[in-house]
mmCIF file of C-alpha atoms and ligand atoms in Angstrom:
data_model
loop_
_atom_site.group_PDB
_atom_site.id
_atom_site.type_symbol
_atom_site.label_atom_id
_atom_site.label_comp_id
_atom_site.label_asym_id
_atom_site.label_seq_id
_atom_site.Cartn_x
_atom_site.Cartn_y
_atom_site.Cartn_z
ATOM 1 C CA MET A 1 -7.652 19.183 11.316
ATOM 2 C CA THR A 2 -5.382 16.359 12.437
ATOM 3 C CA THR A 3 -5.496 14.178 9.336
ATOM 4 C CA ALA A 4 -4.110 15.154 5.936
ATOM 5 C CA PHE A 5 -5.382 13.598 2.718
ATOM 6 C CA PHE A 6 -3.054 13.944 -0.250
ATOM 7 C CA TYR A 7 -4.600 13.404 -3.648
ATOM 8 C CA ASP A 8 -4.455 14.906 -7.096
ATOM 9 C CA GLU A 9 -6.885 14.484 -9.985
ATOM 10 C CA GLN A 10 -3.889 14.445 -12.304
ATOM 11 C CA SER A 11 -2.687 11.157 -10.858
ATOM 12 C CA PHE A 12 -5.961 9.601 -12.026
ATOM 13 C CA TRP A 13 -4.901 10.416 -15.604
ATOM 14 C CA HIS A 14 -2.054 7.908 -15.558
ATOM 15 C CA SER A 15 -2.862 5.350 -18.230
ATOM 16 C CA GLY A 16 -1.412 1.911 -18.781
ATOM 17 C CA GLY A 17 -2.491 1.443 -22.370
ATOM 18 C CA ASN A 18 -4.885 -0.833 -24.165
ATOM 19 C CA TYR A 19 -5.498 -3.816 -21.935
ATOM 20 C CA SER A 20 -8.454 -6.075 -21.300
ATOM 21 C CA PHE A 21 -7.894 -6.808 -17.598
ATOM 22 C CA MET A 22 -4.356 -8.336 -17.491
ATOM 23 C CA ALA A 23 -4.034 -9.097 -21.205
ATOM 24 C CA PRO A 24 -3.030 -6.686 -23.968
ATOM 25 C CA VAL A 25 -5.848 -6.225 -26.475
ATOM 26 C CA GLY A 26 -5.322 -8.046 -29.773
ATOM 27 C CA GLY A 27 -5.936 -11.407 -31.348
ATOM 28 C CA PHE A 28 -8.808 -13.030 -29.484
ATOM 29 C CA VAL A 29 -8.668 -10.458 -26.641
ATOM 30 C CA GLN A 30 -11.536 -8.013 -27.144
ATOM 31 C CA PRO A 31 -11.073 -4.507 -25.721
ATOM 32 C CA ALA A 32 -12.681 -4.161 -22.270
ATOM 33 C CA ALA A 33 -15.999 -2.302 -22.130
ATOM 34 C CA THR A 34 -14.729 -0.320 -19.138
ATOM 35 C CA GLY A 35 -11.658 -0.136 -16.993
ATOM 36 C CA GLY A 36 -8.968 -1.957 -18.948
ATOM 37 C CA LEU A 37 -6.105 -2.783 -16.568
ATOM 38 C CA PRO A 38 -7.146 -3.749 -13.024
ATOM 39 C CA GLU A 39 -5.043 -0.794 -11.839
ATOM 40 C CA ASN A 40 -7.280 1.927 -13.234
ATOM 41 C CA PRO A 41 -8.353 5.288 -11.825
ATOM 42 C CA GLU A 42 -11.886 4.367 -10.830
ATOM 43 C CA THR A 43 -11.121 2.547 -7.583
ATOM 44 C CA LYS A 44 -9.301 5.657 -6.387
ATOM 45 C CA ARG A 45 -11.628 8.270 -7.850
ATOM 46 C CA ARG A 46 -14.674 6.547 -6.408
ATOM 47 C CA LEU A 47 -13.098 6.642 -2.932
ATOM 48 C CA VAL A 48 -12.726 10.410 -3.318
ATOM 49 C CA ASN A 49 -16.304 10.617 -4.609
ATOM 50 C CA LEU A 50 -17.671 8.648 -1.652
ATOM 51 C CA MET A 51 -15.817 10.860 0.811
ATOM 52 C CA ASN A 52 -17.252 13.936 -0.899
ATOM 53 C CA VAL A 53 -20.783 12.530 -0.832
ATOM 54 C CA THR A 54 -20.651 11.589 2.871
ATOM 55 C CA ARG A 55 -18.671 14.798 3.619
ATOM 56 C CA LEU A 56 -15.944 12.883 5.389
ATOM 57 C CA MET A 57 -13.704 15.012 3.163
ATOM 58 C CA ASP A 58 -14.736 18.024 5.276
ATOM 59 C CA ASP A 59 -13.093 16.362 8.284
ATOM 60 C CA LEU A 60 -9.756 16.030 6.438
ATOM 61 C CA SER A 61 -7.167 18.564 5.345
ATOM 62 C CA VAL A 62 -6.941 18.073 1.595
ATOM 63 C CA VAL A 63 -3.408 18.736 0.405
ATOM 64 C CA ARG A 64 -1.667 18.683 -2.973
ATOM 65 C CA ALA A 65 1.969 17.693 -3.220
ATOM 66 C CA GLU A 66 4.868 18.619 -5.470
ATOM 67 C CA PRO A 67 6.475 15.824 -7.484
ATOM 68 C CA ALA A 68 9.484 14.090 -5.957
ATOM 69 C CA SER A 69 12.721 15.740 -7.086
ATOM 70 C CA GLN A 70 15.514 14.164 -9.071
ATOM 71 C CA ILE A 71 17.543 14.062 -5.847
ATOM 72 C CA ASP A 72 14.721 12.175 -4.132
ATOM 73 C CA LEU A 73 14.516 9.636 -6.953
ATOM 74 C CA ILE A 74 18.251 9.006 -7.289
ATOM 75 C CA ARG A 75 18.534 8.052 -3.601
ATOM 76 C CA VAL A 76 16.536 4.931 -4.449
ATOM 77 C CA HIS A 77 16.717 4.296 -8.193
ATOM 78 C CA THR A 78 19.687 3.885 -10.517
ATOM 79 C CA GLY A 79 20.549 6.637 -12.998
ATOM 80 C CA ASP A 80 20.230 4.262 -15.963
ATOM 81 C CA PHE A 81 16.790 3.160 -14.854
ATOM 82 C CA LEU A 82 15.550 6.743 -14.490
ATOM 83 C CA THR A 83 16.986 7.734 -17.887
ATOM 84 C CA THR A 84 15.342 4.799 -19.664
ATOM 85 C CA PHE A 85 12.025 5.477 -17.935
ATOM 86 C CA LYS A 86 12.094 9.193 -18.802
ATOM 87 C CA THR A 87 13.123 8.587 -22.427
ATOM 88 C CA THR A 88 10.436 5.950 -22.985
ATOM 89 C CA SER A 89 7.814 8.095 -21.271
ATOM 90 C CA ASP A 90 8.722 11.114 -23.431
ATOM 91 C CA ALA A 91 8.501 8.959 -26.548
ATOM 92 C CA GLY A 92 4.864 8.083 -25.811
ATOM 93 C CA GLY A 93 5.165 5.430 -23.127
ATOM 94 C CA GLY A 94 5.627 1.687 -23.149
ATOM 95 C CA GLU A 95 6.705 -1.032 -20.791
ATOM 96 C CA THR A 96 10.252 -1.260 -19.432
ATOM 97 C CA GLY A 97 9.578 -3.764 -16.659
ATOM 98 C CA LEU A 98 7.013 -6.511 -16.071
ATOM 99 C CA ARG A 99 3.263 -5.815 -15.946
ATOM 100 C CA ALA A 100 3.894 -2.092 -15.433
ATOM 101 C CA PRO A 101 2.888 -0.250 -18.615
ATOM 102 C CA TYR A 102 2.599 3.517 -18.828
ATOM 103 C CA GLY A 103 1.592 6.139 -21.337
ATOM 104 C CA PRO A 104 3.049 9.527 -22.294
ATOM 105 C CA GLY A 105 3.922 11.530 -19.186
ATOM 106 C CA GLY A 106 4.180 8.355 -17.115
ATOM 107 C CA TYR A 107 7.458 9.540 -15.647
ATOM 108 C CA GLU A 108 6.038 12.829 -14.366
ATOM 109 C CA LEU A 109 2.907 11.131 -13.017
ATOM 110 C CA ALA A 110 5.016 8.561 -11.167
ATOM 111 C CA ALA A 111 7.197 11.343 -9.729
ATOM 112 C CA LEU A 112 4.015 13.066 -8.536
ATOM 113 C CA SER A 113 2.875 9.858 -6.841
ATOM 114 C CA ALA A 114 6.236 9.509 -5.066
ATOM 115 C CA GLY A 115 6.015 13.199 -4.113
ATOM 116 C CA GLN A 116 2.639 12.571 -2.485
ATOM 117 C CA ALA A 117 4.124 9.820 -0.320
ATOM 118 C CA LYS A 118 7.083 12.019 0.589
ATOM 119 C CA SER A 119 4.943 15.057 1.403
ATOM 120 C CA ALA A 120 2.569 12.974 3.515
ATOM 121 C CA LEU A 121 5.493 11.560 5.494
ATOM 122 C CA PHE A 122 7.158 14.968 5.910
ATOM 123 C CA SER A 123 3.886 16.643 6.958
ATOM 124 C CA VAL A 124 3.607 14.191 9.852
ATOM 125 C CA LEU A 125 7.305 14.259 10.808
ATOM 126 C CA ASP A 126 7.231 18.068 10.758
ATOM 127 C CA GLY A 127 4.255 18.013 13.116
ATOM 128 C CA GLN A 128 1.806 19.683 10.721
ATOM 129 C CA TYR A 129 -0.600 16.754 10.978
ATOM 130 C CA ARG A 130 -1.012 13.889 13.390
ATOM 131 C CA ASN A 131 -1.423 11.411 10.547
ATOM 132 C CA ALA A 132 -1.727 11.481 6.767
ATOM 133 C CA TYR A 133 -3.056 9.394 3.887
ATOM 134 C CA ALA A 134 -1.553 9.698 0.398
ATOM 135 C CA LEU A 135 -3.772 8.411 -2.427
ATOM 136 C CA THR A 136 -0.697 7.531 -4.456
ATOM 137 C CA ARG A 137 -1.155 6.370 -8.047
ATOM 138 C CA PRO A 138 0.648 4.648 -9.695
ATOM 139 C CA PRO A 139 1.445 2.403 -6.708
ATOM 140 C CA GLY A 140 5.013 1.651 -5.604
ATOM 141 C CA HIS A 141 5.678 -1.432 -3.487
ATOM 142 C CA HIS A 142 6.671 -3.853 -6.292
ATOM 143 C CA CYS A 143 9.171 -1.477 -7.927
ATOM 144 C CA LEU A 144 12.850 -2.351 -7.497
ATOM 145 C CA ARG A 145 15.795 0.039 -7.713
ATOM 146 C CA ASP A 146 16.210 -0.671 -11.410
ATOM 147 C CA TRP A 147 13.078 -2.488 -12.534
ATOM 148 C CA GLN A 148 9.368 -1.707 -12.755
ATOM 149 C CA ASN A 149 6.956 -4.389 -11.717
ATOM 150 C CA GLY A 150 3.277 -5.025 -11.039
ATOM 151 C CA PHE A 151 1.795 -1.601 -11.939
ATOM 152 C CA CYS A 152 4.537 0.083 -9.860
ATOM 153 C CA LEU A 153 6.709 2.635 -11.693
ATOM 154 C CA LEU A 154 8.694 4.176 -8.817
ATOM 155 C CA ALA A 155 9.207 2.959 -5.245
ATOM 156 C CA ASN A 156 7.007 5.623 -3.627
ATOM 157 C CA ILE A 157 7.389 4.666 0.031
ATOM 158 C CA ALA A 158 11.115 3.929 -0.238
ATOM 159 C CA ILE A 159 11.645 7.330 -1.878
ATOM 160 C CA ALA A 160 9.733 9.014 0.953
ATOM 161 C CA VAL A 161 11.575 7.102 3.679
ATOM 162 C CA GLU A 162 15.038 7.732 2.189
ATOM 163 C CA ALA A 163 14.259 11.443 1.932
ATOM 164 C CA ALA A 164 13.183 11.558 5.583
ATOM 165 C CA LEU A 165 16.323 9.721 6.711
ATOM 166 C CA ALA A 166 18.612 11.857 4.516
ATOM 167 C CA GLU A 167 17.110 15.094 5.795
ATOM 168 C CA GLY A 168 17.337 13.990 9.424
ATOM 169 C CA LYS A 169 13.592 14.018 9.976
ATOM 170 C CA ALA A 170 13.587 10.428 11.270
ATOM 171 C CA ASP A 171 16.188 7.902 12.406
ATOM 172 C CA ARG A 172 14.074 4.756 12.408
ATOM 173 C CA VAL A 173 11.072 3.960 10.229
ATOM 174 C CA ALA A 174 8.725 0.972 10.286
ATOM 175 C CA VAL A 175 6.935 0.104 7.035
ATOM 176 C CA LEU A 176 3.970 -2.266 7.345
ATOM 177 C CA ASP A 177 2.581 -3.497 4.031
ATOM 178 C CA TRP A 178 -0.924 -4.985 4.219
ATOM 179 C CA ASP A 179 -1.526 -5.105 0.499
ATOM 180 C CA VAL A 180 -2.524 -8.675 -0.433
ATOM 181 C CA HIS A 181 0.600 -8.944 -2.597
ATOM 182 C CA HIS A 182 4.133 -9.141 -1.263
ATOM 183 C CA GLY A 183 5.925 -5.800 -0.859
ATOM 184 C CA ASN A 184 8.971 -7.116 -2.694
ATOM 185 C CA GLY A 185 10.308 -3.753 -3.864
ATOM 186 C CA THR A 186 10.297 -2.147 -0.424
ATOM 187 C CA GLU A 187 11.778 -5.325 1.037
ATOM 188 C CA ALA A 188 14.630 -5.440 -1.504
ATOM 189 C CA ILE A 189 15.538 -1.758 -1.122
ATOM 190 C CA PHE A 190 15.847 -1.968 2.675
ATOM 191 C CA TYR A 191 16.920 -5.623 2.966
ATOM 192 C CA ASP A 192 20.340 -4.844 4.460
ATOM 193 C CA ARG A 193 19.336 -1.782 6.465
ATOM 194 C CA ALA A 194 18.941 -1.797 10.242
ATOM 195 C CA GLU A 195 17.141 1.551 10.488
ATOM 196 C CA VAL A 196 14.126 0.536 8.402
ATOM 197 C CA LEU A 197 11.847 -2.296 9.500
ATOM 198 C CA THR A 198 9.881 -3.770 6.597
ATOM 199 C CA ILE A 199 6.915 -6.066 7.268
ATOM 200 C CA SER A 200 4.685 -7.545 4.600
ATOM 201 C CA MET A 201 1.406 -9.344 5.298
ATOM 202 C CA HIS A 202 0.220 -11.015 2.130
ATOM 203 C CA GLN A 203 -1.392 -13.964 0.440
ATOM 204 C CA GLU A 204 1.392 -16.530 0.109
ATOM 205 C CA HIS A 205 2.861 -16.869 -3.376
ATOM 206 C CA ASN A 206 0.302 -14.648 -5.055
ATOM 207 C CA TYR A 207 2.501 -11.930 -6.568
ATOM 208 C CA PRO A 208 5.387 -12.086 -7.121
ATOM 209 C CA LEU A 209 5.087 -15.866 -7.101
ATOM 210 C CA ASP A 210 8.558 -16.570 -5.751
ATOM 211 C CA LYS A 211 8.818 -13.896 -3.045
ATOM 212 C CA GLY A 212 7.555 -13.243 0.455
ATOM 213 C CA ASP A 213 8.676 -16.288 2.418
ATOM 214 C CA PHE A 214 8.760 -16.145 6.212
ATOM 215 C CA SER A 215 12.409 -17.259 6.159
ATOM 216 C CA ASP A 216 13.476 -14.036 4.367
ATOM 217 C CA ARG A 217 14.548 -11.997 7.401
ATOM 218 C CA GLY A 218 17.015 -9.510 5.890
ATOM 219 C CA GLU A 219 20.782 -9.640 5.576
ATOM 220 C CA GLY A 220 23.922 -8.123 7.096
ATOM 221 C CA GLN A 221 23.090 -5.137 9.299
ATOM 222 C CA GLY A 222 19.463 -5.566 8.288
ATOM 223 C CA TYR A 223 19.101 -9.140 9.462
ATOM 224 C CA GLY A 224 15.942 -9.316 11.564
ATOM 225 C CA THR A 225 14.473 -6.061 10.217
ATOM 226 C CA ASN A 226 12.492 -7.768 7.466
ATOM 227 C CA LEU A 227 9.438 -9.827 8.343
ATOM 228 C CA ASN A 228 7.179 -11.629 5.899
ATOM 229 C CA ILE A 229 3.809 -12.919 7.050
ATOM 230 C CA PRO A 230 2.480 -15.165 4.269
ATOM 231 C CA LEU A 231 -1.160 -16.150 4.826
ATOM 232 C CA PRO A 232 -3.109 -18.916 3.089
ATOM 233 C CA PRO A 233 -5.694 -17.965 0.454
ATOM 234 C CA GLY A 234 -9.174 -17.819 1.939
ATOM 235 C CA ALA A 235 -8.086 -16.082 5.143
ATOM 236 C CA GLY A 236 -10.540 -13.488 6.384
ATOM 237 C CA HIS A 237 -11.158 -10.895 9.058
ATOM 238 C CA ASN A 238 -10.107 -12.905 12.115
ATOM 239 C CA THR A 239 -6.927 -14.296 10.586
ATOM 240 C CA TRP A 240 -5.695 -10.927 9.343
ATOM 241 C CA LEU A 241 -6.301 -9.342 12.746
ATOM 242 C CA GLU A 242 -4.608 -12.247 14.511
ATOM 243 C CA ALA A 243 -1.541 -11.959 12.252
ATOM 244 C CA LEU A 244 -1.411 -8.238 12.917
ATOM 245 C CA ASP A 245 -1.791 -8.679 16.688
ATOM 246 C CA ARG A 246 0.616 -11.587 17.152
ATOM 247 C CA LEU A 247 3.330 -10.814 14.587
ATOM 248 C CA ALA A 248 3.352 -7.332 13.050
ATOM 249 C CA ILE A 249 2.472 -5.212 16.078
ATOM 250 C CA PRO A 250 4.979 -6.822 18.485
ATOM 251 C CA ALA A 251 7.729 -6.471 15.843
ATOM 252 C CA ILE A 252 6.993 -2.765 15.414
ATOM 253 C CA GLN A 253 6.742 -2.237 19.162
ATOM 254 C CA SER A 254 10.155 -3.705 19.843
ATOM 255 C CA PHE A 255 11.693 -1.835 16.864
ATOM 256 C CA LYS A 256 10.691 1.539 18.386
ATOM 257 C CA PRO A 257 10.272 3.554 15.171
ATOM 258 C CA ASP A 258 9.938 7.343 14.905
ATOM 259 C CA VAL A 259 7.030 6.879 12.510
ATOM 260 C CA ILE A 260 4.930 4.042 11.093
ATOM 261 C CA VAL A 261 4.242 3.936 7.353
ATOM 262 C CA ILE A 262 1.521 1.653 6.020
ATOM 263 C CA ALA A 263 1.615 0.401 2.436
ATOM 264 C CA CYS A 264 -2.150 0.380 2.267
ATOM 265 C CA GLY A 265 -3.622 -1.911 -0.340
ATOM 266 C CA PHE A 266 -7.273 -2.875 -0.183
ATOM 267 C CA ASP A 267 -6.876 -6.002 -2.318
ATOM 268 C CA ALA A 268 -7.159 -8.398 0.635
ATOM 269 C CA ALA A 269 -10.871 -7.552 0.489
ATOM 270 C CA ALA A 270 -13.198 -10.370 -0.498
ATOM 271 C CA PHE A 271 -14.357 -8.908 -3.811
ATOM 272 C CA ASP A 272 -10.895 -8.191 -5.166
ATOM 273 C CA PRO A 273 -10.125 -9.768 -8.553
ATOM 274 C CA LEU A 274 -6.370 -10.025 -7.822
ATOM 275 C CA GLY A 275 -6.518 -11.569 -4.359
ATOM 276 C CA ARG A 276 -8.156 -14.603 -2.789
ATOM 277 C CA MET A 277 -8.764 -13.264 0.698
ATOM 278 C CA LEU A 278 -11.996 -12.542 2.573
ATOM 279 C CA CYS A 279 -11.391 -9.255 4.385
ATOM 280 C CA SER A 280 -14.094 -6.606 4.656
ATOM 281 C CA ALA A 281 -14.236 -2.856 5.150
ATOM 282 C CA ASP A 282 -14.509 -3.598 8.868
ATOM 283 C CA THR A 283 -11.210 -5.528 8.704
ATOM 284 C CA PHE A 284 -9.491 -2.406 7.397
ATOM 285 C CA ARG A 285 -11.243 -0.305 10.036
ATOM 286 C CA GLN A 286 -10.035 -2.608 12.821
ATOM 287 C CA MET A 287 -6.506 -2.844 11.417
ATOM 288 C CA THR A 288 -6.383 0.947 11.170
ATOM 289 C CA ARG A 289 -7.637 1.300 14.755
ATOM 290 C CA ARG A 290 -4.860 -1.035 15.930
ATOM 291 C CA VAL A 291 -2.035 0.771 14.107
ATOM 292 C CA LEU A 292 -3.329 4.135 15.345
ATOM 293 C CA ASP A 293 -3.167 2.820 18.920
ATOM 294 C CA LEU A 294 0.261 1.336 18.211
ATOM 295 C CA ALA A 295 1.504 4.665 16.847
ATOM 296 C CA ASP A 296 0.168 6.392 19.978
ATOM 297 C CA ILE A 297 2.248 4.226 22.276
ATOM 298 C CA THR A 298 5.391 3.932 20.124
ATOM 299 C CA CYS A 299 5.830 7.169 18.153
ATOM 300 C CA ALA A 300 3.567 9.975 19.405
ATOM 301 C CA GLY A 301 0.799 8.988 17.008
ATOM 302 C CA ARG A 302 2.866 9.529 13.857
ATOM 303 C CA LEU A 303 1.218 7.362 11.183
ATOM 304 C CA VAL A 304 1.305 7.687 7.397
ATOM 305 C CA MET A 305 -0.487 5.579 4.821
ATOM 306 C CA ALA A 306 0.366 5.394 1.127
ATOM 307 C CA HIS A 307 -2.134 3.748 -1.207
ATOM 308 C CA GLU A 308 -1.073 0.601 -3.051
ATOM 309 C CA GLY A 309 -3.420 -1.942 -4.668
ATOM 310 C CA GLY A 310 -7.146 -2.568 -4.441
ATOM 311 C CA TYR A 311 -9.013 -3.429 -7.625
ATOM 312 C CA SER A 312 -12.675 -3.778 -6.775
ATOM 313 C CA GLU A 313 -14.263 -0.664 -8.175
ATOM 314 C CA MET A 314 -17.321 -0.907 -5.940
ATOM 315 C CA TYR A 315 -15.658 -2.064 -2.720
ATOM 316 C CA VAL A 316 -12.358 -0.139 -2.415
ATOM 317 C CA PRO A 317 -14.312 3.087 -1.670
ATOM 318 C CA PHE A 318 -15.941 1.524 1.413
ATOM 319 C CA CYS A 319 -12.664 0.009 2.656
ATOM 320 C CA GLY A 320 -10.897 3.345 2.165
ATOM 321 C CA HIS A 321 -13.706 5.312 3.768
ATOM 322 C CA ALA A 322 -13.590 3.139 6.912
ATOM 323 C CA THR A 323 -9.807 3.581 7.067
ATOM 324 C CA LEU A 324 -9.904 7.353 6.690
ATOM 325 C CA GLN A 325 -12.824 7.705 9.096
ATOM 326 C CA GLU A 326 -10.728 5.954 11.753
ATOM 327 C CA MET A 327 -7.628 8.012 10.998
ATOM 328 C CA ALA A 328 -9.565 11.255 11.320
ATOM 329 C CA GLY A 329 -11.567 10.103 14.352
ATOM 330 C CA SER A 330 -14.664 11.219 12.474
ATOM 331 C CA SER A 331 -18.256 10.264 13.241
ATOM 332 C CA ILE A 332 -19.092 10.297 9.519
ATOM 333 C CA ASP A 333 -19.680 6.713 8.499
ATOM 334 C CA ALA A 334 -20.386 5.057 5.160
ATOM 335 C CA PRO A 335 -22.136 1.837 6.197
ATOM 336 C CA ASP A 336 -20.789 -1.146 4.259
ATOM 337 C CA PRO A 337 -23.613 -2.233 1.915
ATOM 338 C CA PHE A 338 -21.888 -5.596 1.381
ATOM 339 C CA ALA A 339 -21.277 -6.475 5.038
ATOM 340 C CA ALA A 340 -24.093 -8.994 5.316
ATOM 341 C CA ALA A 341 -23.052 -10.760 2.120
ATOM 342 C CA LEU A 342 -19.466 -10.976 3.372
ATOM 343 C CA GLN A 343 -20.455 -12.251 6.796
ATOM 344 C CA ILE A 344 -21.802 -15.483 5.365
ATOM 345 C CA ARG A 345 -18.652 -15.954 3.261
ATOM 346 C CA GLN A 346 -16.223 -15.894 6.205
ATOM 347 C CA PRO A 347 -14.061 -18.988 6.617
ATOM 348 C CA GLY A 348 -15.204 -21.649 9.049
ATOM 349 C CA ALA A 349 -13.672 -22.495 12.412
ATOM 350 C CA ALA A 350 -11.591 -25.358 10.964
ATOM 351 C CA PHE A 351 -9.878 -23.054 8.460
ATOM 352 C CA GLU A 352 -9.350 -20.366 11.072
ATOM 353 C CA GLY A 353 -7.790 -22.929 13.393
ATOM 354 C CA PHE A 354 -5.435 -24.009 10.620
ATOM 355 C CA ALA A 355 -4.451 -20.396 9.859
ATOM 356 C CA SER A 356 -4.041 -19.646 13.550
ATOM 357 C CA GLY A 357 -1.679 -22.612 13.792
ATOM 358 C CA LEU A 358 0.464 -21.163 10.998
ATOM 359 C CA ILE A 359 0.566 -17.802 12.740
ATOM 360 C CA GLY A 360 1.515 -19.520 15.999
ATOM 361 C CA GLU A 361 4.388 -21.337 14.267
ATOM 362 C CA MET A 362 5.679 -18.051 12.881
ATOM 363 C CA ALA A 363 5.369 -16.348 16.270
ATOM 364 C CA GLU A 364 7.312 -19.151 17.945
ATOM 365 C CA ALA A 365 10.078 -18.985 15.350
ATOM 366 C CA LEU A 366 10.731 -15.297 16.031
ATOM 367 C CA PRO A 367 13.341 -14.344 18.654
HETATM 368 ZN ZN1 ZN B 1 -1.654 -5.622 -4.357
#
């Protein structure tokens, strides 16, 4: 087996409390019939279920990880932040940041999620697997050093990357975030660091509203190793691939990383309730194919993905299945039952020309 798949049923037991979609239940907000918060277990569990039904799971090495250690966490997060999080979690849970609630045991579940990202990265750097996917939950890319944000309780990828750098397993790491929201936490943690390239492709000014501008290129030693690629709402398959081809891939190629880490959200898909993009399962397949080829020519195939957002219960499984099928080089397909419906919703040539112009302007502005 060349592809590892890290997941743990326990991580599906993380609970964010009594919400009806984004709003806390109470007053005129009736409890949701199912699901509650958009970030709920079903999108993830149904991906696992689909891979079991098609037997794609048989083509993967299924691995369980240990939680990230205190040493791993303190490389990224402040001591005060970790103490407050642990105390609140032990007392039954709550909310110590913005839009990132958790229940009892939230601390341990978040440490497990970070441990999955770390183990996936280490398994590839140690040469056990060619590539690896970590079905991390809760997600991580919005979490700052001292503040939880947007369903993210710990900075999973940053914790994994810092551990790899500290233990001498890698010298240079490229993180490409294709979640539809800006990877503000990962950006902030590595903003002044030359050895970590952070790239975020996202819907402009979606979440967080005031982050993710193209002009934010890093600072000090890290100037030039942060790249934001804000895309207009309504962009679809062709625009996302063009942005990847013309901006993200050349930046990673010239950075020459030892490994590529993808912050893999599926919320740029057309049915997502928290994004306004028109990508399909085939978009994620094609993007995965491209980063696999990129990893082959830049870093001996070393590619790791850590799960971030993706809130369409019925569509995330097909996007994830296409991604993992590509990673594993498997012939086991789960045909996209929504492909025809999405085809007719793709943006027209005029919009694509407009988006292509924006991408061209960004490409010209880069050194
Ligand atoms: Zn997202």
